[in-house]
Short mmCIF file of C-alpha atoms and ligand atoms in Angstrom, two decimals:
data_model
loop_
_atom_site.label_atom_id
_atom_site.label_comp_id
_atom_site.label_asym_id
_atom_site.label_seq_id
_atom_site.Cartn_x
_atom_site.Cartn_y
_atom_site.Cartn_z
CA MET J 7 29.22 48.50 145.65
CA THR J 8 25.27 49.83 144.36
CA PRO J 9 24.90 53.79 144.06
CA ALA J 10 22.41 55.59 146.11
CA LYS J 11 20.03 56.26 143.01
CA ALA J 12 19.71 53.75 140.20
CA ARG J 13 21.54 55.57 136.93
CA VAL J 14 18.71 56.07 134.01
CA LEU J 15 20.36 54.65 130.60
CA PRO J 16 19.40 55.63 127.15
CA ALA J 17 18.31 53.06 124.90
CA ASP J 18 20.93 53.38 122.55
CA VAL J 19 24.56 51.53 121.85
CA ALA J 20 26.25 53.41 124.67
CA GLY J 21 23.74 52.83 127.03
CA LEU J 22 23.34 49.39 126.08
CA ARG J 23 26.98 49.33 126.38
CA ASP J 24 26.76 50.57 130.08
CA ALA J 25 24.26 48.09 130.76
CA ALA J 26 26.20 45.03 130.04
CA ARG J 27 29.23 46.23 131.33
CA ALA J 28 27.50 46.91 135.02
CA LEU J 29 25.87 43.16 134.07
CA ALA J 30 28.90 41.83 133.91
CA ALA J 31 30.36 43.21 136.91
CA GLY J 32 27.39 42.03 138.83
CA GLY J 33 25.25 44.74 138.90
CA LEU J 34 21.65 44.73 138.91
CA VAL J 35 20.02 46.50 135.44
CA ALA J 36 16.29 47.03 134.71
CA PHE J 37 15.20 46.89 131.06
CA PRO J 38 12.44 46.60 129.02
CA THR J 39 10.81 44.05 127.23
CA GLU J 40 7.43 43.52 125.60
CA THR J 41 5.49 42.83 128.55
CA VAL J 42 6.84 44.54 131.69
CA TYR J 43 10.68 45.92 132.96
CA GLY J 44 12.52 43.02 134.30
CA LEU J 45 15.10 43.36 136.76
CA GLY J 46 18.27 41.95 135.28
CA ALA J 47 21.13 39.74 136.36
CA ASP J 48 23.91 37.51 135.49
CA ALA J 49 22.10 34.29 135.69
CA ARG J 50 25.37 32.52 136.53
CA ASN J 51 26.71 34.81 139.05
CA ASP J 52 25.15 33.68 143.01
CA GLN J 53 25.60 36.82 144.29
CA ALA J 54 24.43 38.53 141.86
CA VAL J 55 21.06 36.80 141.72
CA ALA J 56 21.00 36.85 145.33
CA ARG J 57 20.76 40.68 145.54
CA VAL J 58 17.63 40.38 142.83
CA PHE J 59 16.02 38.68 145.77
CA ALA J 60 17.47 41.12 147.82
CA ALA J 61 16.65 44.40 146.28
CA LYS J 62 12.26 42.82 145.85
CA GLY J 63 12.21 41.84 149.21
CA ARG J 64 10.92 38.57 147.06
CA PRO J 65 11.02 34.94 148.94
CA SER J 66 13.86 32.85 147.72
CA PHE J 67 11.50 30.12 147.07
CA ASN J 68 10.53 31.69 144.25
CA PRO J 69 12.48 30.68 140.93
CA LEU J 70 13.34 33.71 138.55
CA ILE J 71 12.51 33.39 134.62
CA VAL J 72 16.17 33.29 132.62
CA HIS J 73 15.99 35.00 129.42
CA LEU J 74 17.76 34.13 126.24
CA ALA J 75 18.74 35.56 122.78
CA ASP J 76 17.18 32.69 120.72
CA VAL J 77 16.16 29.44 120.97
CA ALA J 78 19.75 27.91 120.57
CA ALA J 79 20.56 29.79 123.89
CA ALA J 80 17.60 28.48 125.61
CA ARG J 81 18.16 24.56 124.18
CA ALA J 82 21.51 24.42 125.73
CA VAL J 83 20.12 25.55 129.03
CA CYS J 84 16.86 23.08 129.27
CA VAL J 85 15.83 19.78 127.30
CA PHE J 86 13.27 20.67 124.67
CA ASP J 87 10.52 18.22 123.39
CA ALA J 88 8.29 18.42 120.28
CA ARG J 89 6.03 20.54 121.86
CA ALA J 90 8.26 22.75 123.66
CA GLU J 91 10.21 23.38 120.22
CA ARG J 92 6.68 23.85 118.00
CA LEU J 93 5.84 26.35 120.92
CA ALA J 94 8.91 28.23 120.27
CA ALA J 95 8.73 28.03 116.76
CA ALA J 96 5.46 29.55 116.40
CA PHE J 97 5.63 32.67 119.44
CA TRP J 98 9.09 32.89 120.25
CA PRO J 99 10.53 36.14 120.31
CA GLY J 100 7.23 36.65 122.59
CA PRO J 101 5.27 37.11 125.49
CA LEU J 102 5.52 33.03 126.25
CA THR J 103 7.39 31.51 129.09
CA LEU J 104 8.45 27.54 128.77
CA VAL J 105 9.65 25.49 132.06
CA LEU J 106 11.17 22.97 131.16
CA PRO J 107 13.74 20.40 132.37
CA LEU J 108 17.13 21.94 133.45
CA ARG J 109 20.10 20.60 131.91
CA ALA J 110 23.11 19.65 134.12
CA GLY J 111 26.24 22.03 133.99
CA THR J 112 24.81 24.95 132.73
CA GLY J 113 26.53 27.29 135.17
CA ILE J 114 23.06 28.72 135.82
CA SER J 115 22.97 30.12 139.26
CA ALA J 116 21.08 27.29 141.86
CA LEU J 117 19.45 30.85 142.89
CA VAL J 118 17.65 31.44 140.05
CA THR J 119 15.75 27.92 140.02
CA ALA J 120 15.37 27.83 143.78
CA GLY J 121 16.51 24.20 143.62
CA LEU J 122 13.98 23.11 141.39
CA SER J 123 15.09 20.62 138.64
CA THR J 124 13.31 22.73 136.21
CA LEU J 125 13.50 26.35 134.74
CA ALA J 126 11.99 28.87 132.98
CA VAL J 127 13.12 30.41 129.86
CA ARG J 128 11.89 32.84 127.73
CA VAL J 129 13.11 34.93 124.50
CA PRO J 130 11.76 38.53 124.92
CA ALA J 131 11.03 40.13 121.21
CA HIS J 132 11.15 43.71 122.68
CA PRO J 133 14.66 45.25 120.43
CA VAL J 134 16.06 46.39 123.64
CA ALA J 135 15.74 43.58 125.49
CA GLN J 136 17.31 41.93 122.47
CA GLY J 137 20.01 44.54 122.24
CA LEU J 138 20.79 44.04 125.62
CA LEU J 139 21.30 40.20 125.47
CA ALA J 140 23.28 40.77 122.34
CA ALA J 141 25.65 43.38 124.02
CA PHE J 142 26.17 41.08 127.19
CA GLY J 143 26.14 38.02 125.54
CA GLY J 144 24.60 35.92 128.36
CA PRO J 145 21.45 34.44 130.23
CA VAL J 146 19.86 37.15 132.24
CA ALA J 147 17.74 36.29 134.90
CA ALA J 148 14.96 39.13 135.19
CA PRO J 149 12.13 39.11 137.19
CA SER J 150 9.25 41.79 137.00
CA ALA J 151 11.48 45.23 138.28
CA ASN J 152 9.01 45.99 141.33
CA PRO J 153 9.09 45.38 144.99
CA SER J 154 7.57 42.24 145.57
CA GLY J 155 4.07 42.30 145.80
CA ARG J 156 3.71 44.96 144.28
CA VAL J 157 2.72 46.28 140.91
CA SER J 158 4.58 45.56 137.73
CA PRO J 159 6.25 48.17 136.07
CA THR J 160 5.39 49.25 132.49
CA THR J 161 7.92 52.09 132.46
CA ALA J 162 11.48 53.29 133.54
CA ALA J 163 9.73 56.03 135.74
CA HIS J 164 7.60 52.89 137.57
CA VAL J 165 10.92 50.78 138.18
CA ILE J 166 12.60 54.00 139.57
CA ALA J 167 10.05 54.67 141.90
CA GLY J 168 10.27 51.76 143.22
CA LEU J 169 13.68 50.17 143.44
CA SER J 170 15.63 53.19 142.63
CA ASP J 171 18.00 52.96 145.42
CA ARG J 172 18.00 49.45 145.41
CA ILE J 173 19.60 48.95 141.40
CA ASP J 174 22.39 50.01 139.71
CA ALA J 175 20.50 51.32 136.24
CA VAL J 176 17.66 51.40 134.44
CA VAL J 177 17.25 51.29 130.45
CA ASP J 178 14.99 53.41 129.26
CA GLY J 179 13.06 52.15 126.07
CA GLY J 180 9.57 53.66 126.74
CA ALA J 181 6.22 51.99 127.88
CA CYS J 182 5.70 48.66 127.34
CA ASP J 183 3.22 47.47 124.87
CA VAL J 184 1.94 44.17 125.89
CA GLY J 185 1.97 45.38 129.51
CA VAL J 186 1.14 42.43 131.53
CA GLU J 187 3.78 39.61 131.95
CA SER J 188 4.37 36.37 129.92
CA THR J 189 1.67 33.42 130.12
CA ILE J 190 4.27 30.63 131.94
CA ILE J 191 3.54 27.20 130.02
CA GLY J 192 5.10 23.98 132.20
CA LEU J 193 6.49 21.11 129.71
CA ASP J 194 8.20 19.73 132.43
CA GLY J 195 6.61 16.28 133.22
CA PRO J 196 6.98 13.18 130.86
CA GLY J 197 6.08 13.34 127.17
CA THR J 198 3.00 12.35 127.33
CA ALA J 199 1.62 14.59 130.57
CA PRO J 200 -0.48 17.50 129.13
CA ALA J 201 0.63 21.12 128.76
CA ARG J 202 0.36 23.44 132.20
CA LEU J 203 -1.02 26.94 132.22
CA LEU J 204 1.24 27.97 135.05
CA ARG J 205 0.30 31.50 134.93
CA ALA J 206 -2.14 33.54 132.05
CA GLY J 207 -0.15 36.19 130.50
CA GLY J 208 0.52 38.26 127.05
CA LEU J 209 0.03 35.49 125.46
CA PRO J 210 -3.39 34.16 125.23
CA ALA J 211 -4.24 30.51 126.45
CA GLU J 212 -6.34 30.16 123.30
CA ALA J 213 -3.90 30.60 121.19
CA LEU J 214 -0.94 28.43 122.61
CA GLU J 215 -3.98 25.92 122.81
CA ALA J 216 -4.18 25.77 119.12
CA CYS J 217 -0.86 25.78 118.21
CA LEU J 218 -0.58 22.36 120.90
CA GLY J 219 -4.25 21.34 119.52
CA GLY J 220 -5.44 20.37 122.48
CA ALA J 221 -6.53 21.77 125.85
CA LEU J 222 -4.39 23.19 127.78
CA VAL J 223 -3.98 21.94 131.90
CA THR J 224 -4.46 24.74 134.62
CA GLU J 225 -3.93 24.69 138.32
CA ALA J 226 -5.44 21.96 140.20
CA ASP J 227 -5.68 24.05 143.52
CA PRO J 228 -4.89 27.92 143.10
CA ALA J 229 -4.12 27.81 147.36
CA ARG J 230 -1.05 25.74 146.06
CA PRO J 231 0.51 27.22 143.02
CA SER J 232 3.00 24.54 141.28
CA ALA J 233 4.82 28.18 139.88
CA PRO J 234 5.55 29.31 143.39
CA GLY J 235 5.70 32.94 142.49
CA GLN J 236 1.40 32.48 142.15
CA LEU J 237 1.09 33.80 145.85
CA ALA J 238 -2.49 34.99 146.18
CA SER J 239 -1.91 38.82 147.31
CA HIS J 240 0.24 40.68 144.18
CA TYR J 241 0.59 43.30 141.83
CA ALA J 242 -1.15 45.19 144.50
CA PRO J 243 -1.81 48.57 144.90
CA ARG J 244 -2.03 51.06 147.98
CA GLY J 245 -5.71 50.83 148.09
CA THR J 246 -8.03 48.52 148.65
CA VAL J 247 -9.53 46.43 145.52
CA ARG J 248 -13.23 45.82 144.45
CA LEU J 249 -13.94 43.77 141.44
CA ASN J 250 -16.89 43.28 139.33
CA ALA J 251 -18.50 46.65 140.20
CA ASP J 252 -20.71 47.91 137.85
CA ALA J 253 -20.74 51.31 140.14
CA PRO J 254 -18.40 53.06 142.83
CA GLU J 255 -19.91 53.29 146.29
CA PRO J 256 -19.32 56.87 148.03
CA GLY J 257 -15.23 57.09 148.25
CA GLU J 258 -14.25 54.40 145.93
CA VAL J 259 -12.67 55.64 143.02
CA TRP J 260 -13.83 53.57 139.55
CA LEU J 261 -11.61 51.98 137.40
CA GLY J 262 -13.49 51.25 134.39
CA PHE J 263 -13.66 49.11 131.04
CA GLY J 264 -16.25 50.22 128.52
CA PRO J 265 -18.19 53.06 127.92
CA VAL J 266 -18.94 53.60 131.84
CA PRO J 267 -18.94 57.26 133.34
CA SER J 268 -15.18 56.21 135.82
CA ASP J 269 -12.53 57.80 136.77
CA LEU J 270 -9.97 56.05 135.27
CA ASN J 271 -10.85 53.66 132.21
CA LEU J 272 -8.85 50.55 131.14
CA SER J 273 -10.42 50.94 127.65
CA VAL J 274 -13.36 52.92 126.90
CA ARG J 275 -14.00 50.55 123.88
CA GLY J 276 -13.83 47.71 126.07
CA ASP J 277 -10.85 46.37 124.03
CA LEU J 278 -8.53 44.17 125.94
CA THR J 279 -5.53 44.59 124.08
CA GLU J 280 -5.39 48.32 124.92
CA ALA J 281 -6.64 47.30 128.76
CA ALA J 282 -3.81 45.30 129.19
CA ALA J 283 -1.20 48.01 128.48
CA ASN J 284 -3.09 50.15 130.42
CA LEU J 285 -3.56 47.80 133.61
CA PHE J 286 -0.53 48.51 135.46
CA GLY J 287 -0.15 51.93 134.47
CA HIS J 288 -3.59 52.69 135.58
CA LEU J 289 -2.78 50.91 139.54
CA HIS J 290 0.61 53.11 139.63
CA ARG J 291 -1.75 55.99 138.70
CA LEU J 292 -4.40 54.99 141.50
CA ASP J 293 -0.99 54.94 144.23
CA ALA J 294 -0.05 58.29 142.95
CA MET J 295 -3.89 59.67 143.37
CA GLY J 296 -3.68 58.37 147.22
CA ALA J 297 -7.00 56.48 145.80
CA ALA J 298 -7.84 54.18 149.42
CA ARG J 299 -10.65 52.00 147.68
CA ILE J 300 -10.79 51.37 143.90
CA ALA J 301 -13.62 49.81 142.19
CA VAL J 302 -13.37 47.69 139.33
CA SER J 303 -15.26 47.43 136.36
CA PRO J 304 -15.66 43.56 135.38
CA VAL J 305 -14.03 42.21 132.39
CA PRO J 306 -14.48 39.12 130.33
CA GLU J 307 -12.58 36.11 131.17
CA VAL J 308 -11.23 35.40 127.40
CA GLY J 309 -8.62 36.01 125.50
CA LEU J 310 -5.83 38.89 127.43
CA GLY J 311 -8.98 38.98 130.14
CA ARG J 312 -7.50 36.23 131.68
CA ALA J 313 -4.18 37.76 132.47
CA ILE J 314 -5.97 40.79 133.30
CA ASN J 315 -8.61 39.30 135.71
CA ASP J 316 -5.76 37.25 137.44
CA ARG J 317 -4.02 40.15 138.04
CA LEU J 318 -6.96 42.11 139.34
CA ARG J 319 -8.06 38.77 141.84
CA ARG J 320 -4.45 39.40 143.48
CA ALA J 321 -4.80 42.66 143.95
CA ALA J 322 -8.05 42.50 145.70
CA ALA J 323 -6.98 39.53 147.63
CA PRO J 324 -6.04 39.77 151.23
CA ARG J 325 -3.29 41.43 152.22
CA GLU J 326 -0.76 39.62 155.07
O1 TXA P 19 6.65 39.06 131.34
C1 TXA P 19 7.63 38.02 132.17
O2 TXA P 19 7.24 36.97 132.36
C2 TXA P 19 8.49 39.14 132.89
C3 TXA P 19 9.49 39.64 132.33
C4 TXA P 19 10.62 40.52 132.73
O3 TXA P 19 9.87 38.71 131.25
N1 TXA P 19 9.05 38.30 134.11
C5 TXA P 19 8.30 37.85 135.18
O4 TXA P 19 9.28 37.38 135.98
O5 TXA P 19 7.07 38.11 135.57
P1 TXA P 19 8.45 37.12 137.65
O6 TXA P 19 9.67 37.16 138.28
O7 TXA P 19 7.87 38.51 137.86
O8 TXA P 19 7.53 35.95 137.59
C6 TXA P 19 8.37 34.40 137.13
C7 TXA P 19 7.02 33.42 137.53
C8 TXA P 19 6.91 33.28 139.14
O9 TXA P 19 5.69 32.98 139.09
C9 TXA P 19 7.56 32.03 139.65
O10 TXA P 19 7.10 31.67 140.46
C10 TXA P 19 8.01 31.43 137.80
O11 TXA P 19 7.69 32.14 137.08
N2 TXA P 19 8.97 30.38 137.52
C11 TXA P 19 9.87 30.67 137.34
N3 TXA P 19 10.61 29.36 137.71
C12 TXA P 19 9.87 28.72 137.59
C13 TXA P 19 10.24 26.85 137.85
N4 TXA P 19 11.22 26.58 137.39
N5 TXA P 19 8.75 26.55 138.05
C14 TXA P 19 7.38 27.05 137.86
N6 TXA P 19 7.19 28.24 138.08
C15 TXA P 19 8.35 29.41 137.72
MG1 MG P 20 6.32 40.06 139.10
#
């Protein structure tokens, strides 16, 4: 069923029509979002969703995010409380995922939620993602379009390098603007339970806290994540990674942040937005260079720096 090599589709009307047709036929189609490229499948088609797990080599207990065209489509599959409505109004479309109680009888495949009673939903802002959702006309389950555990893709070329022989097509919409995955907020407890930050991401936690008028609760125990995908080793380049390096040791390639004489730099002017946009592309480049040992400059733990440090810590975590 899957062709030997993925088709690269243009991000125009004809390309989106082909992509939507492939999704409707149960195919796997990668597409750009403002955060990273997603690997899309019809969220109501068990077989298509199963193929997403197989293509990524993803543990099937790790649920997927469902992408929808607008908040009305999200309300049809999840229960929104007042806080969910407020966050959706403020930040959708955009790099925010909400984990909410799943409605009964939506037709969403149980493989998408890995059997949980909650569903992760997101309305992406990228015009190509919006175009694909409109052309397809249904919910699209999409994890990041990378082999499980490896660096997420921010270009169509990254997708092809990792998954070319396992997917049907990729819509080429250029490089992703934000560069790190969406921020995930859990609002699945009783109405009084605090909102939980399940994954730091492209929308800074500070902006969410300002909107909600209170602090987010973070994971009590990072070793037992409640977002099942938040396993320790993830986002890993092939080389080993050493964090908070003020200088490289002999034999290390230096990934810098700020005005330092590094080999590659996330942002010479120390800009966190620029650093987030460069992060995964630079890790892919280090793989292409064959870097065996990578030293990384410290990155401040504020705003998008929280998402960048989260990904870097997982890239540096011991591998299985
Ligand atoms: O920016 C993004 O979010 C990208 C683009 C493609 O939208 N997608 C993405 O998906 O990062 P993925 O599969 O790489 O990460 C989804 C995360 C995982 O950590 C997963 O465990 C968590 O969302 N998740 C999904 N459903 C959940 C649920 N019901 N409860 C808790 N966590 C959930
Ligand atoms: Mg991922």
